[in-house]
Amino acid sequence: MEVNEYSVPIENFKKKVNGKPVAVVGIGVSNVPLIKFLVGMGSKVTAYDRRTKEQLGDTYSELSALGVSFILGDSYLDKIDDDIKVIFKTPGIRFDVPALSKAVQNGAELTSEMELFFELCPADIIAVTGSDGKTTTTSLIYEMLKRGGYNCYLGGNIGSPLIGEVEKIKHNDKVVVELSSFQLQTMKMSPKIAVVTNVTPNHLDWHTDFDEYISAKKTIFLNQGSDGKVVLNYDNDITREFNNETANGIYFSRKNRLNNGYCLNDDMIISFYNDGHIEREILSVEDIYIPGMHNVENYMAAIAAVDGLVSDDIIRKTAKEFVGVPHRIEFVRELDGVKYYNDSIASSPARTTAGLNSFDKKVVLIAGGYDKKIPFEEFGSVVNNKVKSLVLCGFTADKIEDAVKSAQNYNENNIPIYKCSLFEDAVKKAKEIAEAGDVVILSPACASFDLFKNFEERGNTFKNIVNSLSLIHI
């Protein structure tokens, strides 16, 4: 690689780790490219993982051929060598597990693939986080910038791991990443432009409490320079208060007219206000192809992020042509007059609520899954208002049923509830009870880990079942 002022961080990092022992904890999707990158930098990499050699399969063979050493099995974390001074952890492992805390106390630096990418990337980074809407918002920003003529990279929680691309990225490129609270919790750098779509209770099975989750989200902007930008949702009580901790904040709002920010005017036009005056009309809500008022919010967040980087014409063109991201109120098919939608991404009650609000009539809802310790009380009331029939499956089926029946607006004559032990049976039950003109939507309000590896596998399974229903006479 030709050395220039933008590749100096990479060269400095290479000097730091060349010939040195480095630990990578977790051999997952993002860490495999990281391991290859570290090997390319001359590091002596030891990879740690709970899985066995047989479970890792081809990944083990591929990395072993590169000279990577392995520590595998249930007690893998307890075997981190005291001589290792740089440890890269996968986002799913907490930073304060005893083995990692001990290593840090002994002088090790604890970091991650995304933190290293931030350190080495020469281009401006736009990062998006939030409890809901972050993938669509991230994708919109990427599409707008790409259509605006920039050479763009997409990564983080979506796209490909970026560390393997960092040596190709140029100063004038744009990088757009989606970041989870897991990734943000130990971040020491912030992006040039940060977007927080909203913050509601989520991942409380992993974080110690809601306050820790909120603190992790704030990390996305706390280390910005004075030239940064922080896009915040004014309608969310928590993100509205984030503006008190940054001088770079700009609001967007679907529900309020702002003196300075991005909001709706006449209920149809996304407009920018400057001290209470309309500066310009940017986008008609009618031009947005993907449904739902929550997607109007996603567009406002994306517009606030790219304003000044692309023209309004590019924004309008994107709105008319962008068909959405898979597993997000994704239309699957119409069968016997019933429309089926896949909203598998909805792994929280707030996300499912947004999906239900996208329809102007009550729906047949398939919900339930892994328990992230999120309360369902408010969701129970929403279900009674927005759901015609409820089909439940997974660990949280009883909790959701209890929340629905305990809600003040519950009427047993208005919402029949069915519980199925198998996911396929839940889809078939939805078909059985749906009538012509109905909408059936998979929007679980829960994570997928009780039955599936991730929400993508859950959504794809749902689509496969739905697409085979014409072959099944019920």
Short mmCIF file of N, CA, C and O in Angstrom, two decimals, residues 60 63 156 182 187 190 199 201 276 281 286 298 310 312 321 370 399 441 446 454 468:
data_model
loop_
_atom_site.label_atom_id
_atom_site.label_comp_id
_atom_site.label_asym_id
_atom_site.label_seq_id
_atom_site.Cartn_x
_atom_site.Cartn_y
_atom_site.Cartn_z
N TYR A 60 -12.50 -22.84 10.97
CA TYR A 60 -11.30 -23.31 11.67
C TYR A 60 -10.20 -23.64 10.67
O TYR A 60 -9.05 -23.22 10.83
N LEU A 63 -8.75 -20.37 8.95
CA LEU A 63 -7.91 -19.53 9.82
C LEU A 63 -6.66 -20.27 10.27
O LEU A 63 -5.59 -19.67 10.42
N GLY A 156 -21.10 -2.12 9.82
CA GLY A 156 -21.60 -2.21 11.18
C GLY A 156 -22.49 -3.42 11.32
O GLY A 156 -22.10 -4.53 10.97
N PHE A 182 -24.41 -2.81 22.01
CA PHE A 182 -23.30 -3.70 22.34
C PHE A 182 -21.99 -3.14 21.78
O PHE A 182 -20.95 -3.17 22.44
N MET A 187 -16.98 2.10 22.93
CA MET A 187 -16.39 2.97 21.91
C MET A 187 -15.73 4.19 22.54
O MET A 187 -16.26 4.79 23.47
N SER A 190 -16.20 8.89 18.25
CA SER A 190 -17.55 9.12 17.72
C SER A 190 -17.45 9.48 16.24
O SER A 190 -16.44 10.01 15.79
N VAL A 199 -34.90 5.95 21.59
CA VAL A 199 -34.42 5.03 22.62
C VAL A 199 -35.62 4.59 23.45
O VAL A 199 -36.29 5.41 24.09
N PRO A 201 -36.97 0.88 25.93
CA PRO A 201 -36.38 -0.30 26.60
C PRO A 201 -36.10 -1.43 25.62
O PRO A 201 -36.97 -1.85 24.86
N GLY A 276 -38.28 29.27 13.21
CA GLY A 276 -39.71 29.38 13.04
C GLY A 276 -40.17 29.67 11.63
O GLY A 276 -41.37 29.75 11.39
N GLU A 281 -39.19 23.32 1.39
CA GLU A 281 -39.93 22.07 1.42
C GLU A 281 -39.08 21.01 0.73
O GLU A 281 -38.67 21.20 -0.41
N GLU A 286 -46.26 11.73 0.44
CA GLU A 286 -46.87 10.89 -0.60
C GLU A 286 -45.83 10.28 -1.54
O GLU A 286 -46.10 9.27 -2.20
N ASN A 298 -37.99 7.90 9.80
CA ASN A 298 -36.69 7.44 9.30
C ASN A 298 -36.18 8.35 8.20
O ASN A 298 -34.97 8.63 8.13
N VAL A 310 -26.11 16.10 -0.21
CA VAL A 310 -26.80 15.75 -1.45
C VAL A 310 -27.94 16.74 -1.69
O VAL A 310 -28.39 17.42 -0.77
N ASP A 312 -31.83 18.05 -2.78
CA ASP A 312 -33.19 17.62 -2.49
C ASP A 312 -33.74 16.73 -3.60
O ASP A 312 -34.56 15.85 -3.34
N GLU A 321 -38.00 5.55 -5.15
CA GLU A 321 -37.45 4.30 -5.68
C GLU A 321 -37.02 3.29 -4.61
O GLU A 321 -36.92 2.10 -4.90
N TYR A 370 -38.13 -14.99 21.94
CA TYR A 370 -37.17 -14.99 23.05
C TYR A 370 -37.46 -13.84 24.00
O TYR A 370 -37.84 -12.74 23.58
N LYS A 399 -46.56 -14.41 28.48
CA LYS A 399 -46.40 -13.04 28.96
C LYS A 399 -47.21 -12.06 28.11
O LYS A 399 -47.84 -11.14 28.64
N ILE A 441 -49.58 -10.44 9.60
CA ILE A 441 -48.22 -9.92 9.73
C ILE A 441 -47.46 -10.65 10.83
O ILE A 441 -47.98 -10.84 11.94
N CYS A 446 -40.37 -9.56 19.89
CA CYS A 446 -39.39 -10.30 20.68
C CYS A 446 -38.23 -10.72 19.79
O CYS A 446 -38.38 -10.81 18.56
N ASN A 454 -31.27 -15.86 14.21
CA ASN A 454 -31.43 -14.41 14.14
C ASN A 454 -32.75 -14.08 13.47
O ASN A 454 -33.49 -14.98 13.03
N SER A 468 -45.45 -21.39 0.53
CA SER A 468 -45.85 -22.77 0.28
C SER A 468 -47.31 -23.03 0.65
O SER A 468 -47.81 -24.13 0.45
#
